[in-house]
Amino acid sequence: MIRDIKSISIIGSGNVAFHLGKAFSGLVKINAVYSRNKISGHQLANELFVFHAENLEDLIPSDVFLVCVSDDEITNVIEQLNPDQAIIYTSGSVGLSELPKRVNLGVLYPLQTFSKSRSIDLFEVPFFIEGTNEPFAQAIFDLAWKLSRKVIFANSNDRKNLHLAAVMVNNFTNHIDYLAQQFLKSKSLEWDFLKPLISETAKKIQIELPFDAQTGPAVRGDSKIIEKQMAMLDPETKEIYALLSESIAKHHKK
Amino acid sequence: MIRDIKSISIIGSGNVAFHLGKAFSGLVKINAVYSRNKISGHQLANELFVFHAENLEDLIPSDVFLVCVSDDEITNVIEQLNPDQAIIYTSGSVGLSELPKRVNLGVLYPLQTFSKSRSIDLFEVPFFIEGTNEPFAQAIFDLAWKLSRKVIFANSNDRKNLHLAAVMVNNFTNHIDYLAQQFLKSKSLEWDFLKPLISETAKKIQIELPFDAQTGPAVRGDSKIIEKQMAMLDPETKEIYALLSESIAKHHKK
């Protein structure tokens, strides 16, 4: 039974592996990194000053293996590991019961977007924890607690719901920003003009509910402006504009 | 001909009037505030330590009247003023040629979202300037320059395009945040969990193009997750999810 995670090896070398590896470095013993992508695996091992395993079998045994690979690959990786090896994965959308049965299998899901070019303060990032048994879940909780003060036990279902909400506020917001950027580009206007607004929009939402923060033509029911703006857009963006404006108007109707 | 705006009176007492009034206070002489809404008009006049005009006719003559009223009301206000009075309005979506002809009529459009509960650093906020004649436009430019180092001359068409892009990155983002918040609420999960992600999403976009910052199931073409997530949503949110995911996938197709 694992009660205290003192050493980890990392499988994967993507954004999550990179950020968690750097964050855990110095707080817990990192033994090795293995990645299917040899180049970025080697880079991460170098960054962490740890052994780079060329093959999964070469991984140095550790209290846990932290599996930071894409959702589709988790099962495949688990099946290649010693069945007694304790494993933590980091996916929001893969349920514990969807994976091969293991005595010590658990989840540490950081609700954040990671990219190698940006350092992130993990202290406020929520980490959602689940495990096949209570002591192991507690051990993962304690491990996450080294990085964050927002550590929460959550079952696979909650985690999936959180991941879906994350897709909405990150991916969809990003895409709307992209469409706005493309629109401005088509009019030879600088995308940079929108940045203070994007920044303030996100800041406002930290203290106000999105419903209360809402402004603009759709919430005012200003159909004249809505029609004019729709006429300015390409068919695809127009459809998105129409659907979102309709939804705003519907929810804000008194 | 107006070359230097030394005094203003403010018409309106909404978020824009409030923020511009406070920002100009001390930098230019504010003579008076008039607002159709007597209560908030009185509040703003008090905040600025200036005369509160009960009627439009009572407004103290000033180099310019700064008209911060809703788009629909601008024409109505202008028609009630002395035709010789220089006027600046603040709307993104109302073209100069759509308003009654005046010798000195101009625009100062701050591309930002304002609410009375938040103070905003205007120094980085872009102000778009237009005027019926060049000296007046330059005078408005100089006035805006007291507040911001991002002052740009822009015609009505550019301003409308910028306003449309602003609606997208602010109103639509807000609404997606709202839908995510409602979804979490329906699952008894805390909305607060998303806040660090929303914050980081906006920060990332300050340094990366939205296209490059994109992650998630739609950009990966992970149709399994997309289908599962759609099945978790109410019909309205599902439709928005589907349309945006489709659009992401389309634009990111190699």
Short mmCIF file of C-alpha atoms in Angstrom, two decimals:
data_model
loop_
_atom_site.label_atom_id
_atom_site.label_comp_id
_atom_site.label_asym_id
_atom_site.label_seq_id
_atom_site.Cartn_x
_atom_site.Cartn_y
_atom_site.Cartn_z
CA MET A 1 0.00 0.00 0.00
CA ILE A 2 1.36 3.39 -0.99
CA ARG A 3 0.94 6.12 1.58
CA ASP A 4 3.73 8.48 0.68
CA ILE A 5 4.95 9.14 -2.84
CA LYS A 6 8.66 9.85 -2.61
CA SER A 7 9.79 9.13 -6.14
CA ILE A 8 8.24 9.34 -9.59
CA SER A 9 9.13 8.56 -13.15
CA ILE A 10 7.46 10.49 -15.91
CA ILE A 11 5.99 8.94 -19.05
CA GLY A 12 5.35 11.50 -21.76
CA SER A 13 7.00 14.77 -22.73
CA GLY A 14 4.11 16.99 -23.79
CA ASN A 15 2.94 20.18 -22.14
CA VAL A 16 1.55 18.48 -19.03
CA ALA A 17 4.62 16.27 -18.52
CA PHE A 18 6.82 19.30 -18.98
CA HIS A 19 4.96 21.52 -16.49
CA LEU A 20 4.38 18.86 -13.84
CA GLY A 21 7.95 17.62 -14.19
CA LYS A 22 9.34 21.11 -13.65
CA ALA A 23 6.94 21.77 -10.79
CA PHE A 24 7.73 18.52 -8.96
CA SER A 25 11.46 18.93 -9.50
CA GLY A 26 13.06 19.44 -6.09
CA LEU A 27 9.84 18.58 -4.24
CA VAL A 28 9.88 14.86 -4.99
CA LYS A 29 12.56 12.62 -6.42
CA ILE A 30 12.17 12.31 -10.18
CA ASN A 31 13.99 9.20 -11.36
CA ALA A 32 13.54 9.20 -15.09
CA VAL A 33 11.63 10.33 -18.13
CA TYR A 34 10.40 8.11 -20.93
CA SER A 35 8.62 9.41 -24.00
CA ARG A 36 7.64 7.90 -27.33
CA ASN A 37 8.96 11.15 -28.76
CA LYS A 38 12.68 10.67 -28.13
CA ILE A 39 13.64 14.25 -28.86
CA SER A 40 11.26 15.98 -26.48
CA GLY A 41 11.71 13.12 -23.96
CA HIS A 42 15.43 13.76 -24.00
CA GLN A 43 14.85 17.50 -23.65
CA LEU A 44 12.62 17.07 -20.63
CA ALA A 45 15.03 14.60 -18.97
CA ASN A 46 17.80 17.15 -19.53
CA GLU A 47 15.74 19.98 -18.08
CA LEU A 48 15.05 17.89 -14.99
CA PHE A 49 18.63 16.51 -14.77
CA VAL A 50 17.30 12.97 -14.72
CA PHE A 51 17.83 9.73 -16.61
CA HIS A 52 16.29 9.53 -20.07
CA ALA A 53 14.88 6.05 -20.65
CA GLU A 54 15.07 5.00 -24.28
CA ASN A 55 12.48 2.26 -23.70
CA LEU A 56 9.60 1.83 -21.28
CA GLU A 57 11.37 -1.23 -19.81
CA ASP A 58 14.37 0.93 -18.96
CA LEU A 59 12.37 3.16 -16.63
CA ILE A 60 13.80 3.19 -13.14
CA PRO A 61 11.26 1.70 -10.68
CA SER A 62 9.60 4.47 -8.69
CA ASP A 63 6.81 4.83 -6.16
CA VAL A 64 4.61 5.97 -8.99
CA PHE A 65 4.79 6.40 -12.73
CA LEU A 66 3.20 9.66 -13.77
CA VAL A 67 1.60 8.97 -17.13
CA CYS A 68 1.16 12.23 -19.08
CA VAL A 69 0.25 10.90 -22.52
CA SER A 70 -2.69 11.58 -24.81
CA ASP A 71 -6.01 10.01 -23.80
CA ASP A 72 -5.84 7.37 -26.50
CA GLU A 73 -2.45 6.16 -25.34
CA ILE A 74 -3.10 5.68 -21.62
CA THR A 75 -4.42 2.12 -21.89
CA ASN A 76 -1.58 1.11 -24.14
CA VAL A 77 1.04 2.48 -21.74
CA ILE A 78 -0.57 0.89 -18.68
CA GLU A 79 -0.65 -2.51 -20.35
CA GLN A 80 3.08 -2.37 -20.97
CA LEU A 81 3.92 -1.66 -17.34
CA ASN A 82 4.40 -4.13 -14.49
CA PRO A 83 0.87 -4.70 -13.10
CA ASP A 84 2.14 -3.97 -9.59
CA GLN A 85 3.46 -0.57 -10.56
CA ALA A 86 1.45 2.30 -9.05
CA ILE A 87 0.30 4.65 -11.80
CA ILE A 88 -1.09 8.17 -11.90
CA TYR A 89 -2.48 9.67 -15.07
CA THR A 90 -3.50 13.26 -15.71
CA SER A 91 -6.47 13.18 -18.09
CA GLY A 92 -9.75 14.94 -17.41
CA SER A 93 -11.81 12.88 -19.78
CA VAL A 94 -10.70 9.29 -19.19
CA GLY A 95 -12.61 7.50 -16.43
CA LEU A 96 -10.81 5.21 -14.00
CA SER A 97 -13.10 2.32 -14.91
CA GLU A 98 -12.29 2.67 -18.62
CA LEU A 99 -8.68 1.65 -18.02
CA PRO A 100 -7.08 -1.75 -17.28
CA LYS A 101 -7.65 -2.77 -13.66
CA ARG A 102 -4.66 -2.07 -11.42
CA VAL A 103 -4.35 -2.12 -7.62
CA ASN A 104 -2.90 1.37 -7.46
CA LEU A 105 -4.20 3.46 -10.30
CA GLY A 106 -5.12 7.07 -9.83
CA VAL A 107 -5.65 10.48 -11.34
CA LEU A 108 -4.15 13.89 -10.82
CA TYR A 109 -5.98 16.24 -13.20
CA PRO A 110 -4.79 19.85 -13.29
CA LEU A 111 -7.55 22.09 -14.65
CA GLN A 112 -5.35 24.41 -16.67
CA THR A 113 -3.99 24.93 -20.16
CA PHE A 114 -0.27 24.37 -20.48
CA SER A 115 2.17 25.35 -23.16
CA LYS A 116 5.92 25.05 -23.01
CA SER A 117 6.40 28.73 -23.78
CA ARG A 118 4.59 29.90 -20.63
CA SER A 119 5.36 29.35 -16.99
CA ILE A 120 2.29 28.94 -14.83
CA ASP A 121 1.73 29.53 -11.15
CA LEU A 122 0.28 26.18 -10.14
CA PHE A 123 -0.54 27.27 -6.62
CA GLU A 124 -4.05 28.41 -7.59
CA VAL A 125 -4.65 25.68 -10.17
CA PRO A 126 -7.26 23.14 -9.07
CA PHE A 127 -6.02 19.54 -9.07
CA PHE A 128 -8.69 16.84 -9.10
CA ILE A 129 -7.73 13.57 -7.45
CA GLU A 130 -9.11 10.06 -7.72
CA GLY A 131 -7.66 6.64 -6.90
CA THR A 132 -8.59 2.97 -6.94
CA ASN A 133 -8.19 2.87 -3.17
CA GLU A 134 -8.44 5.45 -0.44
CA PRO A 135 -4.83 5.41 0.82
CA PHE A 136 -3.51 5.79 -2.73
CA ALA A 137 -5.98 8.61 -3.45
CA GLN A 138 -4.76 10.29 -0.26
CA ALA A 139 -1.15 9.82 -1.34
CA ILE A 140 -1.92 11.48 -4.69
CA PHE A 141 -3.71 14.26 -2.83
CA ASP A 142 -0.57 14.83 -0.73
CA LEU A 143 1.57 14.80 -3.86
CA ALA A 144 -0.62 17.44 -5.55
CA TRP A 145 -0.63 19.46 -2.34
CA LYS A 146 3.09 20.04 -2.87
CA LEU A 147 2.12 22.12 -5.92
CA SER A 148 -1.27 23.65 -5.20
CA ARG A 149 -3.60 24.74 -2.41
CA LYS A 150 -6.63 23.80 -4.52
CA VAL A 151 -6.59 20.01 -4.35
CA ILE A 152 -9.99 18.31 -4.53
CA PHE A 153 -11.13 14.68 -4.54
CA ALA A 154 -13.42 14.15 -7.54
CA ASN A 155 -14.79 11.06 -9.21
CA SER A 156 -14.43 10.35 -12.92
CA ASN A 157 -17.83 11.78 -13.68
CA ASP A 158 -17.12 15.11 -12.00
CA ARG A 159 -13.78 15.20 -13.75
CA LYS A 160 -15.42 14.70 -17.13
CA ASN A 161 -17.86 17.50 -16.40
CA LEU A 162 -15.03 19.80 -15.41
CA HIS A 163 -13.09 18.88 -18.53
CA LEU A 164 -16.08 19.68 -20.71
CA ALA A 165 -16.47 23.09 -19.04
CA ALA A 166 -12.73 23.63 -19.56
CA VAL A 167 -13.06 22.88 -23.27
CA MET A 168 -15.76 25.52 -23.47
CA VAL A 169 -14.01 28.36 -21.65
CA ASN A 170 -10.62 27.62 -23.22
CA ASN A 171 -11.00 26.09 -26.68
CA PHE A 172 -14.18 27.90 -27.64
CA THR A 173 -13.01 31.27 -26.32
CA ASN A 174 -9.76 30.77 -28.17
CA HIS A 175 -11.61 30.02 -31.36
CA ILE A 176 -13.79 33.09 -31.06
CA ASP A 177 -10.63 35.12 -30.54
CA TYR A 178 -9.25 33.46 -33.65
CA LEU A 179 -12.33 34.35 -35.71
CA ALA A 180 -12.16 37.95 -34.46
CA GLN A 181 -8.46 38.08 -35.30
CA GLN A 182 -9.10 36.75 -38.80
CA PHE A 183 -11.91 39.23 -39.27
CA LEU A 184 -9.71 42.17 -38.27
CA LYS A 185 -6.92 40.85 -40.49
CA SER A 186 -9.31 40.79 -43.45
CA LYS A 187 -10.00 44.48 -42.75
CA SER A 188 -6.29 45.31 -42.30
CA LEU A 189 -6.87 46.14 -38.65
CA GLU A 190 -4.47 45.14 -35.89
CA TRP A 191 -5.36 42.19 -33.71
CA ASP A 192 -3.42 43.86 -30.88
CA PHE A 193 -6.23 46.39 -30.48
CA LEU A 194 -8.37 43.65 -28.89
CA LYS A 195 -5.85 42.52 -26.30
CA PRO A 196 -6.72 44.93 -23.47
CA LEU A 197 -10.39 44.02 -23.95
CA ILE A 198 -9.66 40.28 -23.86
CA SER A 199 -7.61 40.78 -20.74
CA GLU A 200 -10.28 42.84 -18.98
CA THR A 201 -13.02 40.38 -20.03
CA ALA A 202 -11.19 37.59 -18.21
CA LYS A 203 -10.43 39.76 -15.18
CA LYS A 204 -14.04 40.87 -14.81
CA ILE A 205 -15.18 37.26 -14.75
CA GLN A 206 -12.96 36.61 -11.73
CA ILE A 207 -15.20 38.81 -9.58
CA GLU A 208 -18.55 38.95 -11.38
CA LEU A 209 -20.77 36.15 -12.61
CA PRO A 210 -20.68 35.97 -16.43
CA PHE A 211 -24.38 36.69 -16.52
CA ASP A 212 -23.94 39.96 -14.61
CA ALA A 213 -20.87 40.92 -16.63
CA GLN A 214 -22.69 40.64 -19.95
CA THR A 215 -23.11 43.74 -22.14
CA GLY A 216 -23.56 44.37 -25.86
CA PRO A 217 -26.21 44.34 -28.56
CA ALA A 218 -27.64 40.85 -27.88
CA VAL A 219 -28.28 41.44 -24.18
CA ARG A 220 -29.77 44.88 -24.98
CA GLY A 221 -31.96 43.27 -27.63
CA ASP A 222 -30.55 45.71 -30.20
CA SER A 223 -31.63 43.84 -33.32
CA LYS A 224 -30.62 46.72 -35.62
CA ILE A 225 -26.94 46.39 -34.67
CA ILE A 226 -27.12 42.61 -34.67
CA GLU A 227 -28.42 42.58 -38.24
CA LYS A 228 -25.83 45.11 -39.41
CA GLN A 229 -22.99 43.17 -37.80
CA MET A 230 -24.15 39.87 -39.24
CA ALA A 231 -24.12 41.42 -42.71
CA MET A 232 -20.43 42.26 -42.20
CA LEU A 233 -19.36 38.65 -41.61
CA ASP A 234 -18.48 35.64 -43.74
CA PRO A 235 -21.15 32.89 -43.71
CA GLU A 236 -19.36 30.69 -41.18
CA THR A 237 -18.68 33.40 -38.60
CA LYS A 238 -22.16 34.78 -39.23
CA GLU A 239 -23.70 31.47 -38.22
CA ILE A 240 -21.70 31.44 -34.98
CA TYR A 241 -22.61 35.08 -34.35
CA ALA A 242 -26.30 34.35 -34.89
CA LEU A 243 -26.38 31.29 -32.67
CA LEU A 244 -24.53 32.94 -29.79
CA SER A 245 -26.52 36.19 -30.03
CA GLU A 246 -29.75 34.24 -30.01
CA SER A 247 -28.61 32.28 -26.97
CA ILE A 248 -27.56 35.47 -25.13
CA ALA A 249 -30.90 37.13 -25.88
CA LYS A 250 -32.80 34.05 -24.75
CA HIS A 251 -31.02 33.75 -21.41
CA HIS A 252 -31.20 37.45 -20.65
CA LYS A 253 -34.89 37.81 -21.48
CA LYS A 254 -36.65 39.07 -18.40
CA MET B 1 -12.38 76.16 -35.01
CA ILE B 2 -11.52 74.06 -31.98
CA ARG B 3 -7.85 73.23 -31.59
CA ASP B 4 -7.58 72.64 -27.89
CA ILE B 5 -10.28 71.11 -25.73
CA LYS B 6 -9.99 72.72 -22.31
CA SER B 7 -13.46 72.10 -20.92
CA ILE B 8 -16.11 69.43 -21.32
CA SER B 9 -19.59 68.69 -20.13
CA ILE B 10 -20.75 65.12 -19.96
CA ILE B 11 -24.07 63.86 -21.23
CA GLY B 12 -24.94 60.43 -19.89
CA SER B 13 -24.13 58.59 -16.68
CA GLY B 14 -23.60 55.00 -17.77
CA ASN B 15 -20.41 52.98 -17.58
CA VAL B 16 -18.59 54.94 -20.30
CA ALA B 17 -19.61 58.35 -18.92
CA PHE B 18 -18.54 57.22 -15.47
CA HIS B 19 -15.10 55.91 -16.53
CA LEU B 20 -14.26 58.74 -18.93
CA GLY B 21 -15.52 61.32 -16.44
CA LYS B 22 -13.31 59.94 -13.69
CA ALA B 23 -10.35 59.60 -16.05
CA PHE B 24 -10.62 63.17 -17.40
CA SER B 25 -11.16 64.61 -13.95
CA GLY B 26 -8.15 66.78 -13.13
CA LEU B 27 -6.80 66.57 -16.68
CA VAL B 28 -9.42 68.76 -18.30
CA LYS B 29 -12.04 71.05 -16.80
CA ILE B 30 -15.34 69.20 -16.43
CA ASN B 31 -18.14 71.73 -16.15
CA ALA B 32 -21.24 69.65 -15.67
CA VAL B 33 -23.04 66.35 -16.02
CA TYR B 34 -26.48 65.86 -17.49
CA SER B 35 -28.22 62.50 -17.65
CA ARG B 36 -31.73 61.38 -18.46
CA ASN B 37 -31.30 59.15 -15.43
CA LYS B 38 -31.33 61.79 -12.68
CA ILE B 39 -30.12 59.46 -9.95
CA SER B 40 -26.98 58.19 -11.65
CA GLY B 41 -26.45 61.62 -13.25
CA HIS B 42 -26.44 63.16 -9.80
CA GLN B 43 -24.10 60.44 -8.53
CA LEU B 44 -21.61 61.03 -11.32
CA ALA B 45 -21.73 64.83 -10.87
CA ASN B 46 -21.07 64.30 -7.17
CA GLU B 47 -18.16 61.95 -7.85
CA LEU B 48 -16.62 64.54 -10.16
CA PHE B 49 -17.46 67.50 -7.88
CA VAL B 50 -19.22 69.25 -10.76
CA PHE B 51 -22.59 70.83 -11.45
CA HIS B 52 -25.48 68.45 -12.06
CA ALA B 53 -27.72 69.80 -14.81
CA GLU B 54 -31.34 68.83 -14.35
CA ASN B 55 -32.11 69.63 -17.99
CA LEU B 56 -30.09 69.58 -21.18
CA GLU B 57 -30.62 73.34 -21.53
CA ASP B 58 -29.02 73.89 -18.15
CA LEU B 59 -25.70 72.42 -19.27
CA ILE B 60 -22.85 74.89 -18.86
CA PRO B 61 -21.38 75.75 -22.28
CA SER B 62 -18.08 73.95 -22.77
CA ASP B 63 -15.52 73.46 -25.51
CA VAL B 64 -17.13 70.09 -26.16
CA PHE B 65 -20.04 68.07 -24.93
CA LEU B 66 -19.03 64.46 -24.43
CA VAL B 67 -22.09 62.41 -25.35
CA CYS B 68 -21.96 58.99 -23.68
CA VAL B 69 -25.48 57.73 -24.30
CA SER B 70 -26.78 54.56 -25.92
CA ASP B 71 -26.51 54.37 -29.72
CA ASP B 72 -30.22 54.94 -30.25
CA GLU B 73 -30.17 58.16 -28.24
CA ILE B 74 -27.25 59.96 -29.88
CA THR B 75 -29.26 61.57 -32.69
CA ASN B 76 -31.94 62.68 -30.28
CA VAL B 77 -29.40 64.32 -27.96
CA ILE B 78 -27.54 66.05 -30.80
CA GLU B 79 -30.78 67.51 -32.14
CA GLN B 80 -31.52 69.11 -28.79
CA LEU B 81 -28.15 70.87 -28.59
CA ASN B 82 -27.12 74.23 -30.04
CA PRO B 83 -25.98 73.42 -33.61
CA ASP B 84 -22.75 75.33 -32.99
CA GLN B 85 -21.84 73.21 -29.98
CA ALA B 86 -18.88 70.90 -30.60
CA ILE B 87 -19.82 67.32 -29.80
CA ILE B 88 -17.90 64.11 -29.21
CA TYR B 89 -19.65 60.77 -28.93
CA THR B 90 -18.18 57.44 -27.87
CA SER B 91 -19.96 54.75 -29.84
CA GLY B 92 -18.19 52.11 -31.91
CA SER B 93 -21.11 51.25 -34.09
CA VAL B 94 -22.64 54.61 -35.06
CA GLY B 95 -21.10 56.18 -38.16
CA LEU B 96 -20.46 59.90 -38.34
CA SER B 97 -22.59 60.21 -41.49
CA GLU B 98 -25.57 58.59 -39.78
CA LEU B 99 -25.92 61.52 -37.39
CA PRO B 100 -27.25 65.07 -37.89
CA LYS B 101 -24.70 67.25 -39.69
CA ARG B 102 -22.70 69.48 -37.35
CA VAL B 103 -19.56 71.53 -37.99
CA ASN B 104 -17.67 70.00 -35.09
CA LEU B 105 -18.82 66.47 -34.51
CA GLY B 106 -16.42 63.71 -33.61
CA VAL B 107 -15.83 60.34 -32.03
CA LEU B 108 -13.67 59.06 -29.23
CA TYR B 109 -14.27 55.31 -29.06
CA PRO B 110 -12.50 53.41 -26.28
CA LEU B 111 -12.21 49.73 -27.18
CA GLN B 112 -12.84 48.34 -23.73
CA THR B 113 -15.61 46.97 -21.53
CA PHE B 114 -16.49 49.20 -18.61
CA SER B 115 -18.42 48.52 -15.45
CA LYS B 116 -18.77 50.80 -12.49
CA SER B 117 -17.47 48.16 -10.12
CA ARG B 118 -14.05 47.92 -11.79
CA SER B 119 -11.35 50.50 -12.25
CA ILE B 120 -9.49 50.20 -15.53
CA ASP B 121 -6.05 51.31 -16.55
CA LEU B 122 -6.89 53.33 -19.64
CA PHE B 123 -3.27 53.86 -20.62
CA GLU B 124 -3.18 50.73 -22.79
CA VAL B 125 -6.77 51.01 -24.02
CA PRO B 126 -7.00 51.91 -27.72
CA PHE B 127 -9.02 55.05 -28.44
CA PHE B 128 -10.27 55.46 -32.00
CA ILE B 129 -10.73 59.03 -33.18
CA GLU B 130 -12.72 60.58 -35.99
CA GLY B 131 -13.98 64.10 -36.62
CA THR B 132 -15.92 66.11 -39.20
CA ASN B 133 -12.83 68.25 -39.79
CA GLU B 134 -9.14 67.68 -39.36
CA PRO B 135 -8.41 70.25 -36.62
CA PHE B 136 -11.28 68.95 -34.52
CA ALA B 137 -10.18 65.34 -35.04
CA GLN B 138 -6.68 66.40 -33.93
CA ALA B 139 -8.16 68.13 -30.87
CA ILE B 140 -10.01 64.92 -29.95
CA PHE B 141 -6.80 62.98 -30.51
CA ASP B 142 -5.00 65.28 -28.08
CA LEU B 143 -7.83 64.92 -25.58
CA ALA B 144 -7.65 61.11 -25.74
CA TRP B 145 -3.86 61.30 -25.49
CA LYS B 146 -4.31 62.62 -21.96
CA LEU B 147 -5.68 59.18 -21.06
CA SER B 148 -3.98 56.67 -23.32
CA ARG B 149 -0.85 56.03 -25.37
CA LYS B 150 -2.88 54.03 -27.90
CA VAL B 151 -4.78 56.73 -29.77
CA ILE B 152 -5.55 56.00 -33.41
CA PHE B 153 -7.41 57.88 -36.15
CA ALA B 154 -10.02 55.54 -37.64
CA ASN B 155 -12.96 56.11 -39.93
CA SER B 156 -16.49 54.97 -39.13
CA ASN B 157 -16.09 51.78 -41.11
CA ASP B 158 -12.95 50.70 -39.26
CA ARG B 159 -14.63 51.57 -36.00
CA LYS B 160 -17.63 49.39 -36.85
CA ASN B 161 -15.31 46.51 -37.69
CA LEU B 162 -13.47 46.93 -34.40
CA HIS B 163 -16.74 47.07 -32.52
CA LEU B 164 -17.90 43.85 -34.14
CA ALA B 165 -14.66 42.12 -33.17
CA ALA B 166 -15.09 43.48 -29.65
CA VAL B 167 -18.59 42.02 -29.44
CA MET B 168 -17.12 38.65 -30.36
CA VAL B 169 -14.21 38.54 -27.92
CA ASN B 170 -16.18 40.08 -25.08
CA ASN B 171 -19.90 39.24 -25.35
CA PHE B 172 -19.47 35.81 -26.90
CA THR B 173 -16.65 34.78 -24.58
CA ASN B 174 -18.73 35.96 -21.67
CA HIS B 175 -21.67 33.92 -22.84
CA ILE B 176 -19.59 30.78 -23.25
CA ASP B 177 -18.32 31.35 -19.71
CA TYR B 178 -21.94 31.70 -18.65
CA LEU B 179 -22.94 28.42 -20.32
CA ALA B 180 -19.98 26.66 -18.70
CA GLN B 181 -20.91 28.13 -15.34
CA GLN B 182 -24.52 27.00 -15.72
CA PHE B 183 -23.35 23.54 -16.75
CA LEU B 184 -21.12 23.20 -13.68
CA LYS B 185 -23.91 24.52 -11.49
CA SER B 186 -26.25 21.83 -12.83
CA LYS B 187 -23.63 19.28 -11.77
CA SER B 188 -23.11 20.91 -8.36
CA LEU B 189 -19.54 21.82 -9.28
CA GLU B 190 -17.95 25.13 -8.38
CA TRP B 191 -17.63 27.74 -11.08
CA ASP B 192 -14.52 29.03 -9.28
CA PHE B 193 -12.60 25.98 -10.51
CA LEU B 194 -12.55 27.50 -14.01
CA LYS B 195 -11.19 30.89 -13.04
CA PRO B 196 -7.44 30.15 -13.25
CA LEU B 197 -8.03 28.58 -16.68
CA ILE B 198 -10.03 31.59 -17.92
CA SER B 199 -7.30 33.87 -16.66
CA GLU B 200 -4.50 31.89 -18.31
CA THR B 201 -6.48 31.58 -21.57
CA ALA B 202 -6.60 35.39 -21.83
CA LYS B 203 -2.94 35.78 -20.82
CA LYS B 204 -1.75 33.27 -23.40
CA ILE B 205 -3.54 35.17 -26.14
CA GLN B 206 -1.53 38.29 -25.30
CA ILE B 207 1.63 36.64 -26.58
CA GLU B 208 0.48 33.86 -28.92
CA LEU B 209 -1.88 33.99 -31.88
CA PRO B 210 -5.20 32.29 -31.00
CA PHE B 211 -4.57 29.77 -33.75
CA ASP B 212 -1.27 28.69 -32.21
CA ALA B 213 -2.68 28.67 -28.69
CA GLN B 214 -5.48 26.27 -29.59
CA THR B 215 -5.63 22.84 -27.92
CA GLY B 216 -8.38 20.34 -27.12
CA PRO B 217 -10.46 17.63 -28.75
CA ALA B 218 -11.63 19.59 -31.80
CA VAL B 219 -8.16 20.65 -32.91
CA ARG B 220 -6.87 17.11 -32.30
CA GLY B 221 -9.79 15.74 -34.31
CA ASP B 222 -10.74 13.56 -31.33
CA SER B 223 -14.27 12.74 -32.43
CA LYS B 224 -14.73 10.19 -29.63
CA ILE B 225 -14.43 12.84 -26.93
CA ILE B 226 -16.45 15.34 -28.94
CA GLU B 227 -19.35 12.91 -29.22
CA LYS B 228 -19.18 12.00 -25.53
CA GLN B 229 -19.10 15.63 -24.47
CA MET B 230 -21.99 16.56 -26.73
CA ALA B 231 -24.07 13.83 -25.14
CA MET B 232 -23.49 15.47 -21.74
CA LEU B 233 -25.03 18.81 -22.75
CA ASP B 234 -28.51 20.31 -23.00
CA PRO B 235 -29.74 20.78 -26.60
CA GLU B 236 -28.94 24.50 -26.77
CA THR B 237 -25.38 24.26 -25.46
CA LYS B 238 -24.88 21.14 -27.56
CA GLU B 239 -25.68 23.09 -30.71
CA ILE B 240 -23.13 25.76 -29.80
CA TYR B 241 -20.58 23.08 -28.91
CA ALA B 242 -21.12 21.34 -32.25
CA LEU B 243 -20.89 24.49 -34.34
CA LEU B 244 -17.73 25.75 -32.64
CA SER B 245 -16.04 22.34 -32.66
CA GLU B 246 -16.80 21.95 -36.34
CA SER B 247 -15.39 25.40 -37.04
CA ILE B 248 -12.22 24.69 -35.01
CA ALA B 249 -11.70 21.39 -36.84
CA LYS B 250 -12.23 23.03 -40.21
CA HIS B 251 -9.73 25.83 -39.62
CA HIS B 252 -7.10 23.56 -38.15
CA LYS B 253 -7.30 20.95 -40.85
CA LYS B 254 -3.92 20.62 -42.45
#
